[in-house]
């Protein structure tokens, strides 16, 4: 197969095979490793335990009290002694207005908020992993371009060297060809170093070792279409919905608190004469209507704020999804156009110029310009592909793409 046809196929796909011994690290596997290594799970569990304990405390009735009172004792005659009294009172406050159920409902709402926020933090970790994973894929594609450039530069250097030895080209042409080859090799070395650095940043998320790992690059230049009517992330909206339910539960609690709780008391009383009496009583505190109304108003305002925050989040997220989806489609179209039209044309141009150069119809400058044009087209294709995947990362985060994966890992 002619070289330029073989190079065209490689440049269009831009996928080189990994070493046989390398373990391919998929995106889902990388996310699972990062989630497993993150201490956020322990933090979320500790917060949940604290809220569960708070719920248990909320689901208890008011504690009773025992009061002991001594009266009419001191220094005096026997008449004072006969007036001596000791009483013991058992007192119990009786809650009204379903305060206990309201406290439990508020505690349950706090648990929902904590669970929703913990899940969103896991989604953020998945987004970070995806961004670093795409970075590794991009450096691998850059390595493929650099290798193709080195291969072309080596062949061109041999061709120019032969023409210089035959006195068909000046000496500077050979020097320039060797310089271009050295530059291509340096770019390849830098690309490999960038790949290693990107892989280190990725595996650092789970304190792993990059030895023997490679990423899957088959989908770097394969673009799935964006579905019409992309849904919003239910996980992010669930946080605002849980906060709204918490605010509503607080209203119920404040309304229940507006009702005063009576305290009933009963107990025996020992009198100095030797008699024993039974004492009972009821205490009903006066309501502080101003304070109660202020607490209810505060809770109602917090509920309206939670509702408004949910509406704002839905609106802004819908706009962000639309913009991200548009950028995904736009960059995919540009990459496909460069891949399918510009790169093959640049490859064909280089092959034709090289053939003409070998026949003496073109100068080395013409070949060098064709080579630079091909490299620029490939580099532009990778740059736009990076923009595409960055937009895809944002879109996946907004739509909660990895929510099912994270739910299965719980």
XYZ file of N, CA, C and O in Angstrom, residues 72-193:
488
model
N -42.178 25.629 106.103
C -42.501 25.878 107.518
C -41.587 25.103 108.470
O -42.049 24.446 109.391
N -40.315 25.104 108.174
C -39.410 24.502 109.152
C -38.456 25.590 109.651
O -38.127 26.523 108.915
N -38.062 25.428 110.928
C -37.188 26.424 111.509
C -37.157 26.280 113.032
O -37.471 25.219 113.583
N -36.771 27.323 113.699
C -36.668 27.309 115.164
C -37.931 27.920 115.741
O -38.324 29.024 115.386
N -38.588 27.182 116.604
C -39.813 27.683 117.211
C -40.434 26.655 118.138
O -39.828 25.635 118.469
N -41.666 26.884 118.547
C -42.337 25.958 119.466
C -42.972 24.828 118.685
O -42.814 24.701 117.460
N -43.743 24.040 119.395
C -44.348 22.875 118.784
C -45.396 23.239 117.751
O -45.680 22.475 116.822
N -45.982 24.436 117.860
C -46.977 24.849 116.868
C -46.336 24.995 115.489
O -46.922 24.633 114.463
N -45.108 25.494 115.442
C -44.402 25.614 114.175
C -44.095 24.239 113.600
O -44.194 24.025 112.392
N -43.756 23.303 114.486
C -43.458 21.959 113.985
C -44.681 21.323 113.351
O -44.595 20.626 112.352
N -45.850 21.578 113.976
C -47.061 20.981 113.391
C -47.391 21.576 112.022
O -48.091 20.970 111.212
N -46.840 22.752 111.715
C -47.057 23.358 110.387
C -46.010 22.916 109.360
O -46.088 23.281 108.195
N -45.035 22.125 109.771
C -43.970 21.650 108.877
C -44.567 20.740 107.799
O -45.374 19.859 108.095
N -44.158 20.964 106.514
C -44.704 20.192 105.399
C -43.586 19.828 104.420
O -42.695 20.639 104.139
N -43.659 18.614 103.893
C -42.747 18.153 102.836
C -43.596 17.611 101.695
O -44.448 16.727 101.908
N -43.393 18.126 100.523
C -44.167 17.685 99.362
C -43.266 17.191 98.237
O -42.160 17.691 98.023
N -43.724 16.189 97.541
C -43.028 15.666 96.357
C -43.994 15.755 95.174
O -45.138 15.296 95.266
N -43.539 16.362 94.096
C -44.402 16.580 92.937
C -43.787 15.929 91.696
O -42.607 16.119 91.391
N -44.612 15.169 91.012
C -44.222 14.605 89.702
C -44.896 15.457 88.627
O -46.129 15.580 88.602
N -44.081 16.061 87.747
C -44.610 16.987 86.738
C -44.304 16.453 85.335
O -43.205 15.949 85.066
N -45.264 16.581 84.467
C -45.111 16.130 83.084
C -45.733 17.168 82.150
O -46.897 17.528 82.284
N -44.904 17.637 81.225
C -45.413 18.580 80.219
C -46.070 17.791 79.089
O -45.508 16.815 78.593
N -47.244 18.211 78.686
C -48.001 17.522 77.636
C -47.948 18.368 76.362
O -48.431 19.510 76.334
N -47.333 17.808 75.336
C -47.203 18.546 74.083
C -48.523 18.539 73.323
O -49.192 17.514 73.209
N -48.840 19.691 72.768
C -50.012 19.802 71.925
C -49.587 20.289 70.535
O -48.500 20.820 70.349
N -50.478 20.099 69.572
C -50.188 20.581 68.218
C -49.285 19.671 67.420
O -48.667 20.120 66.448
N -49.164 18.407 67.810
C -48.320 17.448 67.078
C -46.875 17.945 66.929
O -46.260 17.821 65.874
N -46.346 18.522 67.996
C -44.964 19.015 67.937
C -43.978 17.879 67.684
O -42.992 18.044 66.951
N -44.228 16.757 68.304
C -43.300 15.625 68.156
C -43.244 15.156 66.702
O -42.159 14.955 66.148
N -44.392 15.002 66.063
C -44.423 14.590 64.656
C -43.777 15.641 63.770
O -43.091 15.314 62.792
N -43.958 16.923 64.111
C -43.346 17.993 63.319
C -41.832 17.964 63.443
O -41.107 18.188 62.457
N -41.327 17.705 64.660
C -39.869 17.607 64.832
C -39.305 16.445 64.022
O -38.243 16.562 63.386
N -39.995 15.310 64.034
C -39.534 14.139 63.292
C -39.546 14.420 61.791
O -38.621 14.053 61.062
N -40.602 15.095 61.319
C -40.687 15.422 59.891
C -39.543 16.340 59.473
O -38.952 16.187 58.386
N -39.195 17.298 60.324
C -38.075 18.192 60.016
C -36.753 17.426 60.008
O -35.895 17.661 59.146
N -36.587 16.509 60.941
C -35.369 15.695 60.975
C -35.276 14.812 59.726
O -34.182 14.630 59.155
N -36.391 14.257 59.296
C -36.387 13.457 58.071
C -36.008 14.313 56.854
O -35.285 13.860 55.958
N -36.510 15.546 56.829
C -36.163 16.452 55.733
C -34.676 16.783 55.738
O -34.043 16.886 54.681
N -34.095 16.939 56.924
C -32.650 17.175 57.012
C -31.875 15.983 56.466
O -30.846 16.156 55.786
N -32.350 14.781 56.744
C -31.702 13.587 56.194
C -31.776 13.567 54.675
O -30.817 13.184 53.996
N -32.911 13.966 54.122
C -33.053 13.998 52.668
C -32.093 15.004 52.046
O -31.472 14.726 51.011
N -31.975 16.162 52.664
C -31.050 17.174 52.158
C -29.620 16.646 52.189
O -28.851 16.799 51.218
N -29.233 16.026 53.292
C -27.867 15.504 53.418
C -27.594 14.435 52.370
O -26.520 14.410 51.743
N -28.558 13.531 52.148
C -28.369 12.472 51.154
C -28.259 13.053 49.756
O -27.408 12.626 48.951
N -29.093 14.036 49.432
C -29.050 14.639 48.103
C -27.739 15.382 47.879
O -27.136 15.295 46.804
N -27.275 16.127 48.886
C -26.014 16.862 48.743
C -24.835 15.906 48.626
O -23.887 16.173 47.855
N -24.860 14.790 49.345
C -23.771 13.811 49.244
C -23.718 13.207 47.846
O -22.628 12.989 47.291
N -24.875 12.936 47.266
C -24.895 12.356 45.919
C -24.380 13.356 44.886
O -23.665 12.980 43.947
N -24.717 14.628 45.058
C -24.216 15.649 44.135
C -22.694 15.754 44.223
O -22.010 15.937 43.208
N -22.148 15.620 45.430
C -20.685 15.653 45.558
C -20.044 14.475 44.833
O -18.957 14.611 44.258
N -20.699 13.324 44.841
C -20.171 12.194 44.075
C -20.231 12.469 42.570
O -19.331 12.073 41.822
N -21.289 13.143 42.138
C -21.362 13.530 40.732
C -20.228 14.488 40.363
O -19.679 14.417 39.255
N -19.881 15.383 41.278
C -18.764 16.306 41.024
C -17.447 15.541 40.888
O -16.596 15.894 40.057
N -17.271 14.514 41.699
C -16.065 13.687 41.571
C -16.044 13.007 40.205
O -15.004 12.969 39.528
N -17.180 12.465 39.797
C -17.253 11.812 38.482
C -16.921 12.791 37.367
O -16.238 12.440 36.393
N -17.379 14.033 37.489
C -17.076 15.043 36.480
C -15.586 15.352 36.438
O -14.999 15.519 35.360
N -14.962 15.429 37.604
C -13.514 15.666 37.649
C -12.752 14.513 36.999
O -11.797 14.730 36.232
N -13.167 13.296 37.288
C -12.521 12.125 36.676
C -12.678 12.173 35.159
O -11.721 11.929 34.414
N -13.873 12.482 34.693
C -14.113 12.521 33.254
C -13.238 13.581 32.587
O -12.684 13.350 31.502
N -13.104 14.737 33.221
C -12.282 15.797 32.637
C -10.819 15.360 32.525
O -10.177 15.569 31.476
N -10.280 14.740 33.567
C -8.889 14.280 33.517
C -8.735 13.110 32.557
O -7.691 12.964 31.896
N -9.751 12.270 32.460
C -9.701 11.141 31.525
C -9.633 11.654 30.087
O -8.848 11.146 29.267
N -10.447 12.661 29.779
C -10.417 13.254 28.441
C -9.063 13.903 28.178
O -8.547 13.857 27.051
N -8.473 14.477 29.201
C -7.149 15.084 29.039
C -6.117 14.030 28.633
O -5.273 14.282 27.762
N -6.188 12.851 29.242
C -5.273 11.775 28.858
C -5.541 11.347 27.417
O -4.608 11.130 26.631
N -6.820 11.217 27.053
C -7.147 10.851 25.679
C -6.598 11.873 24.688
O -6.092 11.504 23.622
N -6.696 13.147 25.034
C -6.199 14.194 24.145
C -4.688 14.105 23.969
O -4.170 14.276 22.852
N -3.974 13.825 25.048
C -2.511 13.700 24.925
C -2.137 12.472 24.096
O -1.142 12.498 23.357
N -2.922 11.401 24.198
C -2.661 10.227 23.363
C -2.856 10.569 21.889
O -2.081 10.143 21.024
N -3.911 11.332 21.563
C -4.126 11.746 20.179
C -2.994 12.647 19.693
O -2.567 12.554 18.537
N -2.501 13.492 20.591
C -1.372 14.351 20.230
C -0.127 13.515 19.948
O 0.663 13.833 19.039
N 0.063 12.448 20.692
C 1.197 11.550 20.441
C 1.069 10.912 19.064
O 2.059 10.775 18.319
N -0.141 10.498 18.698
C -0.347 9.912 17.378
C 0.037 10.893 16.275
O 0.687 10.524 15.285
N -0.354 12.151 16.438
C 0.002 13.174 15.455
C 1.516 13.363 15.407
O 2.118 13.473 14.334
N 2.135 13.408 16.587
C 3.587 13.607 16.638
C 4.323 12.440 15.987
O 5.326 12.636 15.280
N 3.836 11.214 16.208
C 4.475 10.056 15.577
C 4.348 10.117 14.058
O 5.315 9.812 13.329
N 3.172 10.481 13.572
C 2.993 10.600 12.123
C 3.897 11.684 11.553
O 4.466 11.530 10.466
N 4.056 12.778 12.314
C 4.931 13.851 11.846
C 6.383 13.392 11.802
O 7.123 13.714 10.861
N 6.808 12.631 12.812
C 8.178 12.112 12.812
C 8.393 11.176 11.638
O 9.435 11.226 10.951
N 7.427 10.324 11.367
C 7.563 9.378 10.262
C 7.697 10.110 8.926
O 8.541 9.761 8.086
N 6.867 11.132 8.727
C 6.952 11.903 7.488
C 8.285 12.648 7.407
O 8.934 12.686 6.355
N 8.703 13.228 8.543
C 9.966 13.982 8.554
C 11.151 13.066 8.281
O 12.118 13.466 7.608
N 11.110 11.831 8.784
C 12.199 10.890 8.518
C 12.272 10.542 7.035
O 13.375 10.514 6.444
N 11.135 10.263 6.438
C 11.142 9.947 5.020
C 11.587 11.137 4.189
O 12.364 10.986 3.221
N 11.101 12.324 4.568
C 11.502 13.515 3.822
C 12.991 13.790 3.991
O 13.669 14.195 3.031
N 13.528 13.546 5.195
C 14.954 13.771 5.425
C 15.784 12.839 4.549
O 16.824 13.242 3.988
N 15.346 11.585 4.403
C 16.070 10.651 3.534
C 15.993 11.095 2.073
O 16.996 11.025 1.341
N 14.819 11.545 1.667
C 14.679 11.978 0.276
C 15.542 13.203 -0.010
O 16.230 13.271 -1.040
N 15.524 14.173 0.912
C 16.328 15.372 0.723
C 17.816 15.030 0.761
O 18.619 15.557 -0.023
N 18.206 14.135 1.670
C 19.612 13.740 1.741
C 20.094 13.121 0.450
O 21.241 13.367 0.012
N 19.217 12.301 -0.154
C 19.602 11.693 -1.422
C 19.766 12.754 -2.505
O 20.731 12.724 -3.292
N 18.861 13.728 -2.550
C 18.942 14.771 -3.582
C 20.137 15.684 -3.338
O 20.764 16.163 -4.300
N 20.456 15.929 -2.045
C 21.634 16.755 -1.766
C 22.904 16.031 -2.195
O 23.838 16.626 -2.770
N 22.965 14.711 -1.924
C 24.156 13.938 -2.321
C 24.295 13.868 -3.826
O 25.418 13.739 -4.347
N 23.164 13.989 -4.529
C 23.209 13.987 -5.997
C 23.377 15.393 -6.551
O 23.306 15.576 -7.777
N 23.580 16.375 -5.653
C 23.771 17.774 -6.057
C 22.545 18.330 -6.762
O 22.637 19.275 -7.554
N 21.371 17.800 -6.435
C 20.136 18.311 -7.023
C 19.490 19.357 -6.124
O 18.615 20.087 -6.568
N 19.897 19.386 -4.840
C 19.421 20.386 -3.899
C 20.611 20.960 -3.156
O 21.641 20.276 -2.975
N 20.492 22.205 -2.681
C 21.597 22.810 -1.927
C 21.735 22.164 -0.546
O 20.836 21.479 -0.062
N 22.876 22.425 0.082
C 23.160 21.832 1.388
C 22.160 22.277 2.447
O 21.802 21.507 3.347
N 21.696 23.538 2.363
C 20.800 24.028 3.419
C 19.473 23.263 3.446
O 18.797 23.209 4.478
N 19.108 22.676 2.300
C 17.862 21.900 2.275
C 17.987 20.681 3.195
O 17.064 20.341 3.937
N 19.141 20.021 3.130
C 19.359 18.876 4.009
C 19.385 19.291 5.467
O 18.837 18.605 6.331
N 20.048 20.436 5.741
C 20.094 20.924 7.126
C 18.702 21.247 7.642
O 18.334 20.911 8.771
N 17.912 21.878 6.789
C 16.556 22.229 7.216
C 15.700 20.990 7.417
O 14.896 20.927 8.359
N 15.867 19.986 6.570
C 15.102 18.745 6.737
C 15.469 18.051 8.041
O 14.597 17.539 8.757
N 16.762 18.033 8.364
C 17.193 17.408 9.623
C 16.688 18.208 10.818
O 16.339 17.626 11.859
N 16.644 19.530 10.678
C 16.133 20.370 11.758
C 14.644 20.091 11.979
O 14.174 20.004 13.131
N 13.901 19.945 10.898
C 12.478 19.638 11.035
C 12.275 18.268 11.676
O 11.345 18.084 12.469
N 13.131 17.326 11.342
C 13.045 16.005 11.958
C 13.338 16.087 13.457
O 12.629 15.468 14.279
N 14.362 16.861 13.827
C 14.685 17.015 15.241
C 13.531 17.693 15.982
O 13.180 17.308 17.112
N 12.940 18.690 15.355
C 11.803 19.374 15.977
C 10.632 18.415 16.164
O 9.966 18.429 17.206
N 10.386 17.565 15.172
C 9.288 16.603 15.282
C 9.551 15.606 16.406
O 8.635 15.232 17.149
N 10.788 15.169 16.537
C 11.117 14.224 17.612
C 10.987 14.874 18.981
O 10.527 14.233 19.951
N 11.365 16.151 19.098
C 11.205 16.865 20.364
C 9.725 16.997 20.713
O 9.323 16.790 21.866
N 8.909 17.319 19.706
C 7.467 17.436 19.956
C 6.879 16.098 20.396
O 5.983 16.058 21.255
N 7.375 15.005 19.824
C 6.908 13.678 20.236
C 7.299 13.409 21.686
O 6.484 12.901 22.481
N 8.521 13.753 22.038
C 8.964 13.547 23.426
C 8.129 14.369 24.401
O 7.719 13.879 25.464
N 7.854 15.624 24.025
C 7.034 16.478 24.889
C 5.605 15.947 24.994
O 4.979 16.023 26.065
N 5.082 15.419 23.899
C 3.723 14.867 23.926
C 3.650 13.650 24.838
O 2.674 13.469 25.578
N 4.676 12.813 24.789
C 4.693 11.647 25.677
C 4.816 12.071 27.139
O 4.199 11.478 28.033
N 5.617 13.105 27.381
C 5.742 13.618 28.754
C 4.407 14.183 29.226
O 4.003 13.986 30.393
